[in-house]
Coordinates of C-alpha atoms and ligand atoms in Angstrom, one line a residue:
M1 CA 31.6 4.7 -20.7
E2 CA 30.0 7.2 -23.1
N3 CA 26.5 6.4 -21.9
L4 CA 27.3 7.9 -18.6
N5 CA 26.9 11.4 -20.1
K6 CA 23.2 10.7 -19.8
I7 CA 23.4 11.0 -16.0
T8 CA 21.3 14.0 -15.0
N9 CA 22.2 14.5 -11.4
K10 CA 25.4 15.5 -9.6
Y11 CA 25.5 12.6 -7.1
I12 CA 27.6 10.6 -9.4
N13 CA 30.7 12.5 -8.5
N14 CA 29.9 12.6 -4.8
Y15 CA 28.9 9.2 -3.9
I16 CA 29.1 6.4 -6.5
K17 CA 32.7 6.2 -7.7
N18 CA 32.9 2.5 -7.8
K19 CA 34.1 1.6 -11.3
Y20 CA 32.1 -1.7 -11.3
V21 CA 28.9 0.1 -10.6
L22 CA 29.7 2.6 -13.3
E23 CA 30.5 -0.2 -15.8
F24 CA 27.2 -1.9 -14.9
V25 CA 25.3 1.3 -15.4
N26 CA 27.1 2.0 -18.7
K27 CA 26.4 -1.5 -20.1
S28 CA 22.8 -1.4 -19.0
A29 CA 22.3 2.0 -20.7
E30 CA 23.9 0.7 -23.8
L31 CA 21.4 -2.1 -23.9
C32 CA 18.2 -0.3 -22.8
E33 CA 18.9 3.1 -24.3
P34 CA 17.3 5.3 -21.7
D35 CA 17.0 9.1 -22.4
K36 CA 18.4 9.9 -19.0
I37 CA 20.1 8.3 -16.1
Y38 CA 19.3 9.2 -12.5
F39 CA 21.3 8.1 -9.5
C40 CA 19.1 7.8 -6.4
N41 CA 20.3 9.2 -3.1
G42 CA 17.5 8.2 -0.8
S43 CA 16.7 11.7 0.4
E44 CA 13.3 13.2 1.3
E45 CA 13.5 15.7 -1.5
E46 CA 14.1 12.9 -3.9
K47 CA 11.0 11.1 -2.7
K48 CA 8.9 14.3 -3.1
F49 CA 10.3 14.9 -6.6
L50 CA 9.8 11.4 -7.8
T51 CA 6.3 11.1 -6.3
G52 CA 5.4 14.3 -8.0
E53 CA 6.7 13.0 -11.4
A54 CA 4.7 9.8 -11.0
I55 CA 1.5 11.6 -10.0
K56 CA 1.9 13.7 -13.2
T57 CA 1.9 10.6 -15.4
G58 CA -0.8 8.8 -13.5
E59 CA 1.6 6.1 -12.3
L60 CA 0.6 7.1 -8.8
I61 CA -2.6 8.7 -7.4
E62 CA -2.2 10.9 -4.4
L63 CA -4.5 10.0 -1.5
K64 CA -6.1 12.6 0.8
Q65 CA -3.1 13.9 2.6
E66 CA -4.8 15.2 5.7
K67 CA -6.0 11.7 6.3
F68 CA -3.2 9.6 4.8
P69 CA 0.0 11.8 4.8
G70 CA 2.6 10.6 2.4
C71 CA 0.3 7.9 1.0
V72 CA -0.3 7.0 -2.7
L73 CA -2.2 4.5 -4.7
H74 CA -0.8 2.5 -7.6
R75 CA -2.6 0.2 -10.1
T76 CA -0.7 -2.5 -11.9
A77 CA -1.7 -3.8 -15.3
I78 CA -4.5 -6.3 -15.2
N79 CA -2.2 -9.1 -16.3
D80 CA 0.5 -8.2 -13.7
V81 CA -1.0 -8.7 -10.3
A82 CA 1.2 -11.3 -8.6
R83 CA 4.5 -13.2 -8.9
T84 CA 4.7 -15.3 -12.1
E85 CA 6.4 -18.4 -10.9
H86 CA 6.2 -20.1 -14.3
L87 CA 8.2 -17.3 -15.8
T88 CA 10.8 -17.2 -13.0
Y89 CA 14.1 -19.0 -13.7
I90 CA 17.3 -20.0 -11.9
C91 CA 20.1 -19.8 -14.6
T92 CA 23.0 -22.0 -13.5
T93 CA 25.6 -23.5 -15.8
K94 CA 24.4 -27.0 -14.9
K95 CA 20.7 -27.7 -14.9
E96 CA 21.0 -30.1 -11.9
D97 CA 22.2 -27.1 -9.8
A98 CA 18.8 -25.5 -10.2
G99 CA 17.1 -28.8 -9.3
P100 CA 13.7 -30.2 -10.1
T101 CA 11.6 -27.5 -8.4
N102 CA 13.0 -24.6 -10.3
N103 CA 12.6 -23.5 -14.0
W104 CA 16.0 -23.5 -15.6
M105 CA 17.6 -21.8 -18.5
A106 CA 21.3 -21.9 -19.4
P107 CA 22.9 -18.5 -18.5
K108 CA 24.0 -17.9 -22.1
D109 CA 20.5 -18.5 -23.5
A110 CA 18.8 -16.4 -20.8
Y111 CA 21.1 -13.4 -21.4
E112 CA 20.5 -13.7 -25.1
E113 CA 16.7 -14.0 -24.9
L114 CA 16.3 -11.3 -22.2
G115 CA 18.9 -9.2 -23.9
E116 CA 16.5 -9.0 -26.9
Y117 CA 13.6 -7.9 -24.6
F118 CA 15.7 -5.3 -22.8
R119 CA 17.0 -3.8 -26.0
D120 CA 15.8 -0.2 -26.3
S121 CA 13.2 -0.9 -23.6
M122 CA 14.0 2.4 -21.8
K123 CA 13.8 4.6 -24.9
G124 CA 11.9 7.8 -23.9
R125 CA 12.3 6.8 -20.2
T126 CA 14.7 7.6 -17.4
M127 CA 16.9 4.9 -16.0
Y128 CA 17.0 5.0 -12.2
V129 CA 20.1 3.5 -10.4
I130 CA 19.3 2.4 -6.8
P131 CA 22.2 1.3 -4.6
F132 CA 20.6 -0.6 -1.8
M133 CA 21.4 -2.7 1.2
M134 CA 19.5 -5.7 2.6
G135 CA 20.2 -6.2 6.3
V136 CA 20.5 -4.2 9.5
P137 CA 22.9 -1.3 9.5
G138 CA 26.1 -2.5 11.0
S139 CA 25.4 -6.2 10.7
K140 CA 28.0 -8.7 9.3
M141 CA 25.1 -10.4 7.5
N142 CA 24.4 -7.5 5.1
K143 CA 24.3 -7.7 1.4
I144 CA 24.6 -4.9 -1.1
G145 CA 22.9 -4.6 -4.4
V146 CA 22.4 -2.1 -7.2
E147 CA 19.0 -2.2 -9.0
I148 CA 18.6 -0.4 -12.3
T149 CA 15.0 0.2 -13.3
D150 CA 12.8 2.4 -15.4
S151 CA 10.0 2.5 -12.8
I152 CA 9.5 5.2 -10.2
Y153 CA 7.1 2.9 -8.4
V154 CA 10.1 0.5 -8.0
V155 CA 12.3 3.3 -6.7
L156 CA 9.7 4.4 -4.1
N157 CA 9.0 0.8 -3.0
M158 CA 12.7 0.0 -2.7
R159 CA 13.1 3.1 -0.6
I160 CA 10.7 1.7 1.9
M161 CA 11.7 -2.0 1.7
T162 CA 15.4 -1.5 1.8
H163 CA 18.1 1.0 2.8
I164 CA 18.9 2.9 -0.4
G165 CA 21.2 5.6 -1.7
R166 CA 24.0 7.5 -0.1
I167 CA 24.1 5.5 3.1
V168 CA 25.1 2.3 1.3
A169 CA 27.4 3.8 -1.3
D170 CA 30.5 3.5 0.9
D171 CA 29.8 -0.2 1.5
I172 CA 30.2 -1.2 -2.1
I173 CA 33.6 -2.7 -2.2
G174 CA 34.9 -3.8 -5.6
D175 CA 32.4 -5.8 -7.6
N176 CA 30.9 -7.4 -4.5
F177 CA 27.3 -6.5 -5.1
T178 CA 24.2 -8.0 -6.7
K179 CA 23.6 -6.5 -10.1
G180 CA 19.8 -6.2 -10.7
L181 CA 18.4 -5.0 -14.0
H182 CA 14.7 -4.3 -14.4
S183 CA 12.5 -2.8 -17.1
K184 CA 8.7 -2.6 -17.2
G185 CA 9.2 -3.1 -20.9
D186 CA 5.7 -3.5 -22.3
I187 CA 4.3 -5.6 -19.5
S188 CA 3.6 -8.4 -21.9
L189 CA 3.1 -11.8 -20.2
E190 CA 4.6 -13.8 -23.1
K191 CA 7.9 -12.0 -22.8
R192 CA 7.9 -11.6 -19.0
R193 CA 11.0 -13.3 -17.4
I194 CA 12.5 -13.1 -13.9
C195 CA 15.9 -14.6 -14.3
H196 CA 18.5 -15.2 -11.5
F197 CA 22.1 -15.9 -12.3
P198 CA 23.5 -17.0 -8.9
E199 CA 26.9 -17.7 -10.3
D200 CA 27.2 -14.1 -11.5
N201 CA 25.3 -12.5 -8.6
T202 CA 22.9 -11.1 -11.2
I203 CA 19.1 -10.7 -11.6
W204 CA 17.3 -9.7 -14.7
S205 CA 13.6 -8.9 -14.6
I206 CA 11.6 -7.8 -17.7
N207 CA 8.0 -7.0 -18.7
S208 CA 6.5 -6.8 -15.2
G209 CA 5.8 -4.0 -12.7
Y210 CA 4.5 -6.2 -9.9
G211 CA 6.3 -6.0 -6.5
G212 CA 7.5 -9.6 -6.1
N213 CA 8.8 -9.6 -9.6
V214 CA 10.5 -6.2 -9.6
L215 CA 11.6 -5.2 -6.1
L216 CA 14.8 -7.1 -6.7
G217 CA 16.0 -6.8 -3.1
K218 CA 13.1 -8.8 -1.8
K219 CA 12.4 -12.3 -3.2
C220 CA 15.1 -12.2 -5.9
L221 CA 18.0 -11.1 -3.7
A222 CA 17.0 -11.7 -0.1
L223 CA 15.7 -15.2 -0.8
R224 CA 16.8 -16.7 -4.2
I225 CA 20.3 -15.2 -4.4
A226 CA 20.8 -15.2 -0.7
S227 CA 19.8 -18.8 -0.2
Y228 CA 22.5 -19.7 -2.7
L229 CA 25.1 -17.5 -0.9
G230 CA 23.9 -18.9 2.4
R231 CA 24.7 -22.4 1.3
K232 CA 28.2 -21.4 0.2
E233 CA 28.8 -19.3 3.4
G234 CA 27.1 -21.6 5.9
W235 CA 23.8 -19.7 6.8
L236 CA 20.1 -19.7 5.9
A237 CA 17.9 -17.3 4.0
E238 CA 14.4 -18.2 4.8
H239 CA 10.8 -17.2 3.9
M240 CA 10.1 -16.5 7.6
L241 CA 8.5 -14.0 9.9
L242 CA 10.3 -13.1 13.1
M243 CA 8.5 -12.3 16.3
E244 CA 9.3 -11.6 19.9
I245 CA 7.1 -12.9 22.7
Q246 CA 7.3 -11.7 26.3
T247 CA 5.6 -14.0 28.8
P248 CA 3.7 -12.7 31.9
D249 CA 6.8 -13.5 34.0
G250 CA 9.0 -11.3 31.8
K251 CA 10.8 -14.0 29.8
I252 CA 11.5 -13.2 26.1
F253 CA 11.4 -15.8 23.3
Y254 CA 12.0 -15.3 19.6
V255 CA 10.1 -17.3 17.1
A256 CA 10.7 -17.6 13.3
G257 CA 7.9 -19.0 11.1
A258 CA 7.7 -20.1 7.5
F259 CA 4.4 -20.0 5.8
P260 CA 3.6 -19.8 2.1
S261 CA 2.7 -16.4 0.7
S262 CA -0.7 -15.1 1.8
C263 CA -1.1 -17.6 4.7
G264 CA -1.0 -15.0 7.5
K265 CA 2.7 -14.3 8.3
T266 CA 2.1 -10.6 8.6
N267 CA -0.9 -11.1 10.9
L268 CA 0.9 -13.6 13.1
S269 CA 4.0 -11.4 13.4
M270 CA 1.9 -8.4 14.5
L271 CA -0.5 -10.4 16.7
I272 CA -2.2 -8.5 19.6
P273 CA -2.6 -10.8 22.7
P274 CA -6.2 -11.4 23.6
E275 CA -7.4 -9.9 26.9
S276 CA -8.0 -13.3 28.3
L277 CA -4.2 -14.0 28.0
P278 CA -3.1 -11.2 30.3
G279 CA 0.6 -10.2 30.7
Y280 CA 1.8 -11.3 27.2
K281 CA 3.5 -8.8 24.9
V282 CA 4.1 -9.6 21.3
R283 CA 6.5 -7.5 19.1
V284 CA 7.4 -7.9 15.5
L285 CA 10.8 -8.0 13.9
G286 CA 9.8 -9.1 10.4
D287 CA 6.9 -10.5 8.4
D288 CA 8.5 -12.2 5.4
I289 CA 12.2 -12.9 5.4
A290 CA 14.8 -14.0 8.0
W291 CA 18.5 -14.5 7.6
M292 CA 19.8 -17.0 10.1
Y293 CA 23.3 -17.9 11.2
I294 CA 24.9 -19.9 13.9
G295 CA 26.2 -17.7 16.7
D296 CA 29.4 -18.2 18.7
D297 CA 27.2 -19.5 21.5
G298 CA 25.9 -22.4 19.4
R299 CA 22.4 -21.0 19.0
L300 CA 20.6 -19.9 15.8
W301 CA 20.5 -16.2 15.4
A302 CA 18.3 -14.2 13.0
I303 CA 17.9 -10.8 11.4
N304 CA 15.2 -9.4 9.2
P305 CA 17.0 -8.1 6.1
E306 CA 14.0 -5.9 5.1
A307 CA 13.1 -2.4 6.2
G308 CA 9.4 -2.5 5.2
F309 CA 6.4 -4.6 5.0
F310 CA 4.9 -5.6 1.6
G311 CA 1.7 -7.1 3.1
V312 CA -1.5 -8.5 1.7
V313 CA -4.3 -6.0 2.1
P314 CA -7.7 -7.8 1.9
G315 CA -8.9 -9.0 5.2
T316 CA -6.8 -6.5 7.1
N317 CA -8.9 -4.5 9.7
M318 CA -8.8 -3.2 13.2
K319 CA -9.8 -6.7 14.5
T320 CA -7.6 -8.9 12.4
N321 CA -4.5 -6.8 12.5
K322 CA -4.7 -3.5 14.3
N323 CA -0.9 -3.0 14.3
A324 CA -0.9 -3.2 10.5
M325 CA -3.8 -0.7 10.3
L326 CA -1.9 1.7 12.5
T327 CA 1.3 1.2 10.5
I328 CA -0.2 2.0 7.1
Q329 CA -1.7 5.4 8.1
K330 CA 1.2 7.3 6.6
N331 CA 4.1 7.0 4.1
T332 CA 2.4 3.9 2.5
I333 CA 2.1 2.8 -1.1
F334 CA -1.1 1.0 -1.7
T335 CA -1.3 -1.3 -4.8
N336 CA -4.5 -2.5 -6.4
V337 CA -7.0 -1.4 -3.7
L338 CA -10.3 0.5 -4.1
L339 CA -10.2 4.3 -4.3
K340 CA -13.1 6.0 -2.5
E341 CA -14.6 9.3 -3.6
D342 CA -12.9 11.2 -0.8
K343 CA -9.5 10.0 -2.0
T344 CA -9.0 7.5 0.7
V345 CA -8.9 3.7 0.2
W346 CA -10.9 0.7 1.1
W347 CA -10.6 -3.1 0.6
E348 CA -12.7 -6.2 1.2
G349 CA -12.7 -7.2 4.8
M350 CA -12.3 -3.6 6.0
E351 CA -14.9 -1.9 8.2
N352 CA -17.5 0.5 6.6
P353 CA -17.8 -0.4 2.9
P354 CA -18.4 2.6 0.8
D355 CA -21.4 2.8 -1.6
K356 CA -19.1 3.3 -4.5
G357 CA -15.6 3.9 -5.6
I358 CA -13.1 3.1 -8.3
D359 CA -11.9 -0.5 -8.3
W360 CA -8.3 -1.8 -8.7
K361 CA -8.7 -1.9 -12.5
G362 CA -9.7 1.7 -12.6
D363 CA -13.4 1.1 -13.3
A364 CA -16.5 2.4 -11.5
W365 CA -17.5 0.1 -8.6
T366 CA -20.6 0.0 -6.3
K367 CA -21.5 -2.0 -3.2
E368 CA -23.7 -4.2 -5.5
S369 CA -20.8 -5.0 -7.9
K370 CA -20.2 -8.7 -8.1
E371 CA -16.4 -8.3 -8.6
P372 CA -14.3 -7.3 -5.6
G373 CA -13.1 -3.7 -5.5
T374 CA -9.6 -4.7 -4.6
H375 CA -7.4 -7.5 -6.0
P376 CA -7.1 -10.5 -3.7
N377 CA -3.3 -10.0 -3.9
S378 CA -3.4 -6.2 -3.4
R379 CA -0.6 -4.9 -1.2
F380 CA 0.6 -2.2 1.1
T381 CA 4.2 -1.1 1.2
T382 CA 5.0 0.5 4.5
P383 CA 8.1 1.2 6.7
T384 CA 8.6 -1.3 9.5
S385 CA 9.7 1.5 11.7
Q386 CA 6.1 2.8 11.8
C387 CA 4.7 -0.3 13.4
P388 CA 3.6 0.4 17.0
A389 CA 4.6 -3.1 18.0
L390 CA 8.1 -3.1 16.7
S391 CA 10.7 -4.9 18.8
S392 CA 13.6 -2.8 19.9
E393 CA 15.8 -5.7 18.7
F394 CA 14.8 -5.0 15.1
S395 CA 17.8 -2.8 14.6
N396 CA 20.2 -4.9 16.6
P397 CA 22.9 -5.8 14.0
K398 CA 23.5 -9.1 15.8
G399 CA 19.9 -10.1 15.5
V400 CA 18.0 -12.3 18.0
P401 CA 18.4 -15.9 19.2
V402 CA 15.7 -18.2 17.9
S403 CA 14.0 -20.6 20.3
A404 CA 11.4 -22.1 17.9
V405 CA 11.0 -22.5 14.2
L406 CA 7.5 -22.9 12.9
F407 CA 6.4 -24.3 9.6
G408 CA 2.8 -23.8 8.6
G409 CA 0.4 -24.3 5.8
R410 CA -3.2 -23.8 4.8
R411 CA -4.7 -27.3 5.2
G412 CA -8.5 -27.8 5.6
N413 CA -7.9 -31.4 6.9
V414 CA -5.3 -34.0 7.9
V415 CA -2.8 -31.7 9.7
P416 CA -3.4 -30.9 13.4
L417 CA -3.4 -27.4 14.9
V418 CA 0.2 -27.9 16.1
Y419 CA 2.8 -30.6 16.5
E420 CA 6.4 -30.7 17.5
S421 CA 9.2 -32.6 15.8
F422 CA 11.1 -35.2 17.7
N423 CA 14.4 -33.6 16.9
W424 CA 16.2 -31.3 14.4
K425 CA 16.4 -34.0 11.7
H426 CA 12.7 -34.8 12.0
G427 CA 12.0 -31.1 12.0
V428 CA 13.8 -30.7 8.7
F429 CA 11.6 -33.5 7.4
I430 CA 8.4 -31.8 8.5
G431 CA 9.6 -28.6 6.9
A432 CA 10.5 -30.5 3.7
T433 CA 7.1 -32.1 3.6
L434 CA 5.1 -28.9 4.1
R435 CA 2.1 -28.9 1.8
S436 CA -0.4 -26.0 1.5
E437 CA -3.4 -24.8 -0.5
T438 CA -2.3 -22.3 -3.1
T439 CA -3.3 -18.6 -2.8
A440 CA -3.6 -15.5 -4.9
A441 CA 0.0 -14.5 -4.3
A442 CA 1.1 -16.4 -7.4
M443 CA -0.6 -16.1 -10.8
G444 CA -2.1 -19.1 -12.6
L445 CA -1.7 -21.9 -10.1
G446 CA -5.5 -22.5 -9.5
K447 CA -6.5 -24.0 -6.1
I448 CA -4.6 -27.1 -5.3
V449 CA -2.6 -28.5 -2.4
R450 CA 1.0 -28.3 -3.4
N451 CA 4.3 -29.3 -1.9
D452 CA 6.1 -26.2 -0.6
P453 CA 9.1 -27.3 1.5
M454 CA 9.9 -24.7 4.1
A455 CA 7.5 -22.4 2.2
M456 CA 10.5 -21.9 -0.1
I457 CA 9.3 -23.6 -3.3
P458 CA 9.2 -20.3 -5.3
F459 CA 12.3 -18.9 -3.6
C460 CA 15.1 -21.4 -3.3
G461 CA 17.9 -20.4 -5.6
Y462 CA 19.4 -23.8 -6.0
N463 CA 18.7 -27.6 -6.0
M464 CA 16.3 -28.2 -3.1
G465 CA 17.9 -31.6 -2.4
D466 CA 21.1 -29.7 -1.6
Y467 CA 19.0 -27.2 0.4
F468 CA 17.6 -30.0 2.6
A469 CA 21.2 -31.3 3.1
H470 CA 22.3 -27.8 4.1
W471 CA 19.5 -27.6 6.7
L472 CA 20.5 -31.0 8.1
D473 CA 24.2 -29.9 8.2
L474 CA 23.3 -26.8 10.1
G475 CA 21.6 -28.9 12.7
K476 CA 24.8 -30.9 13.2
R477 CA 26.8 -27.7 13.6
M478 CA 24.5 -26.2 16.2
K479 CA 25.0 -26.9 19.9
F480 CA 21.6 -25.5 20.9
P481 CA 19.3 -25.7 17.9
P482 CA 15.8 -24.3 18.1
K483 CA 12.9 -26.7 18.4
I484 CA 10.8 -27.2 15.2
F485 CA 7.0 -27.1 15.1
F486 CA 4.3 -27.4 12.5
V487 CA 1.1 -25.2 12.8
N488 CA -2.1 -25.2 10.9
W489 CA -4.7 -22.5 11.7
F490 CA -6.9 -23.6 8.8
R491 CA -8.3 -27.0 9.8
K492 CA -12.1 -27.3 9.1
N493 CA -14.8 -29.5 10.4
R494 CA -17.1 -31.7 8.3
E495 CA -19.4 -28.7 7.6
G496 CA -16.4 -26.8 6.2
K497 CA -16.2 -24.4 9.1
F498 CA -12.8 -23.4 10.6
L499 CA -12.3 -25.1 13.9
W500 CA -9.8 -22.6 15.2
P501 CA -10.6 -18.9 15.7
G502 CA -7.1 -17.8 14.4
Y503 CA -5.6 -14.3 14.5
G504 CA -4.8 -13.1 18.1
E505 CA -6.0 -16.4 19.5
N506 CA -3.0 -18.0 17.8
L507 CA -1.1 -16.8 20.8
R508 CA -2.6 -19.8 22.7
V509 CA -0.7 -22.1 20.4
I510 CA 2.4 -20.0 20.6
E511 CA 2.1 -20.2 24.4
W512 CA 2.2 -24.0 24.2
I513 CA 5.2 -23.8 21.8
I514 CA 7.3 -21.6 24.0
K515 CA 6.5 -23.6 27.1
Q516 CA 7.9 -26.6 25.2
C517 CA 11.1 -24.5 24.6
D518 CA 11.4 -23.2 28.1
S519 CA 14.2 -24.9 29.9
D520 CA 12.6 -24.0 33.2
N521 CA 9.4 -25.8 32.4
N522 CA 9.4 -29.1 34.2
N523 CA 5.9 -30.0 32.9
K524 CA 6.8 -30.3 29.3
E525 CA 6.2 -34.0 29.0
K526 CA 2.9 -33.8 30.7
E527 CA 1.8 -31.1 28.3
A528 CA 2.6 -33.1 25.2
V529 CA 1.5 -36.5 23.8
E530 CA 3.7 -38.6 21.5
T531 CA 2.0 -39.5 18.2
P532 CA 3.4 -41.1 15.0
V533 CA 3.8 -37.6 13.4
G534 CA 5.3 -35.8 16.4
Y535 CA 4.3 -34.4 19.8
V536 CA 0.9 -32.8 20.0
P537 CA -0.5 -30.9 22.9
E538 CA -2.3 -32.8 25.7
I539 CA -6.0 -32.0 25.3
D540 CA -6.0 -29.5 28.2
A541 CA -2.6 -28.0 27.5
I542 CA -3.8 -25.3 25.1
N543 CA -5.3 -22.5 27.1
T544 CA -8.9 -21.9 25.9
K545 CA -10.0 -19.6 28.7
G546 CA -12.0 -16.7 27.1
I547 CA -12.8 -18.4 23.8
E548 CA -15.8 -20.5 22.9
I549 CA -14.5 -23.8 21.7
S550 CA -15.7 -27.2 22.7
K551 CA -13.5 -30.0 23.9
Q552 CA -14.8 -32.0 20.9
D553 CA -13.4 -29.3 18.5
I554 CA -10.1 -29.2 20.3
K555 CA -9.9 -33.0 20.0
E556 CA -10.7 -32.8 16.3
L557 CA -8.1 -30.1 15.9
L558 CA -5.4 -32.2 17.4
S559 CA -6.5 -35.5 15.9
I560 CA -4.3 -37.6 13.7
D561 CA -6.0 -40.0 11.3
K562 CA -3.7 -42.9 10.5
N563 CA -5.2 -43.5 7.0
E564 CA -5.1 -39.9 6.0
W565 CA -1.5 -39.7 7.1
L566 CA -0.5 -42.8 5.2
E567 CA -2.0 -41.1 2.1
E568 CA 0.0 -38.0 3.0
A569 CA 3.1 -40.1 3.2
D570 CA 2.4 -41.4 -0.4
E571 CA 2.2 -37.8 -1.6
V572 CA 5.5 -37.0 0.1
E573 CA 7.1 -40.1 -1.5
K574 CA 5.9 -38.9 -5.0
F575 CA 7.4 -35.5 -4.3
F576 CA 10.7 -36.8 -2.9
S577 CA 11.1 -39.1 -5.9
K578 CA 11.6 -36.0 -8.1
F579 CA 15.0 -35.4 -6.5
D580 CA 18.3 -37.1 -7.4
R581 CA 19.9 -35.3 -4.5
M582 CA 17.5 -36.1 -1.7
P583 CA 19.5 -36.7 1.5
K584 CA 19.2 -40.3 2.8
E585 CA 18.2 -39.0 6.2
L586 CA 15.0 -37.7 4.9
T587 CA 14.0 -40.8 3.0
K588 CA 14.7 -42.6 6.2
E589 CA 12.4 -40.2 8.1
L590 CA 9.7 -41.0 5.6
N591 CA 10.1 -44.7 6.2
D592 CA 10.1 -44.2 9.9
L593 CA 6.9 -42.2 9.7
R594 CA 5.2 -44.9 7.8
E595 CA 6.4 -47.5 10.3
R596 CA 5.1 -45.5 13.2
L597 CA 1.7 -45.0 11.5
K598 CA 1.4 -48.6 10.6
N599 CA 2.2 -49.7 14.2
S600 CA -0.3 -47.2 15.7
K601 CA -4.0 -47.8 16.4
Ligands
LIG701 O1 4.8 -10.7 -4.1 S1 5.8 -11.0 -3.1 O2 6.6 -12.1 -3.6 O3 6.6 -9.8 -2.9 C1 5.0 -11.4 -1.7 C2 4.8 -12.9 -1.6 O4 4.2 -13.5 -2.5 O5 5.2 -13.5 -0.6
LIG702 MN1 6.4 -13.7 1.1

């Protein structure tokens, strides 16, 4: 353990005594050759110290503190602005266990190749050791990890997104923790790799500094590794927001929703009820990840394992998401936004554009510039606890019981505003057949409609055929499963205009959804119409009081075109045919859908 003499701070003796952690640090230091090793403790002084260090080197820019206390700006490299899915791998012994939707490398090959990239990658740098916990303090769902990194930006982000340092140290028992190793390396795209070794509970990430690639607690642990563990242990790790809705008569419902990255999870979870829907209260528990388990009462319960929001910036303003705007006023890290002359920040879609500033690349920008001042995938990292609409249940270790699961995508046509599945099995089918237009959250995909089952295509840590079977199995084990719905805020008319106003008005759809879940509602059947794809709202069942939308548009929003859906079924068939391990139940669902469509008018 001779590399441990590079440790610079005293915490080593006080709080991390676990021999497996020390072995992991020692081995990583042997490989990466840092000058120094620093054990993070999560304190305020540490945050100040590290922020100061990063400001000195230009890694962070301090914003005007009187206006944005505790806020900084970071610019990534130009080739490092989003997750790189084509460089992300699941490294299982058997290729079939990664399945047809994941890139695969044999563990031995991956350790060897990445080992070369990691070699000496931290020369002249400090290695930071971050013990962290994903979950809610006191929850039986929690998972512990240790991330080793050479990036202060990573430490400061992990500090917001997870629980780090001393408070988790006592929870590390034996070698029961995820070992995450990250180095910025030289940020080269050719040698960038994000590798997951679920069988070893290990993640290696090299040559990137972008959030989704390097905050290893987030997508890497809380989704890819956790989904693998969830299958083994009988629970689900999902790419879902979690929100609380209180109705005018005081009832509370919890809704979980899976949408692909950059499709509005953050906005929906922080929704502010429109004035014309008086009496509703909406509170947020999470905007990106939910861990769900079957409770003793036979219901599905969920926690948000994250402690912060890593949200998309452009388009966020006081109208689209006031709660996010209020949350990010302090202690926030902005990534790839525009810096104004007064050392505050601005982005496309925000009120009062400045005449000039410095764009996300670090170049001079003016109002007349053709290029946007912020990157489309620019982000804020901010503590969940600062959100004015935070649910008091956010910190409940037991989580919340889920009444409705939503799947959603970005579809200009074909898919109605909302529909409900016939039952759990059919709900798993509509999740498995989710298709969505791609966004800026992943690099190099172009603009296509792609299959993104449960919005998990980039995040499922094992064979998705097995994943569907796991979902089906959970349904069989649950006495009171939530209802499953599909929503699409993005349907357009022939002129290419959005038919639905979106944002806060989405509560009108949520209202219909929770009424369908409400055991006291005797009008359920009258408010829904059976179609070949599922139940859609009766034309008058969506409350449109207070918004200007014609009956015709509502009709179009809820319409189902037989021929378009038969084509949709062909696309699904093509996608399903990639899987050796597709559960029979889902192929039967596809056949049944086709039959229902053919028999319809
Ligand atoms: O970049 S992240 O993966 O952290 C966010 C997202 O794409 O959902
Ligand atoms: Mn996400």
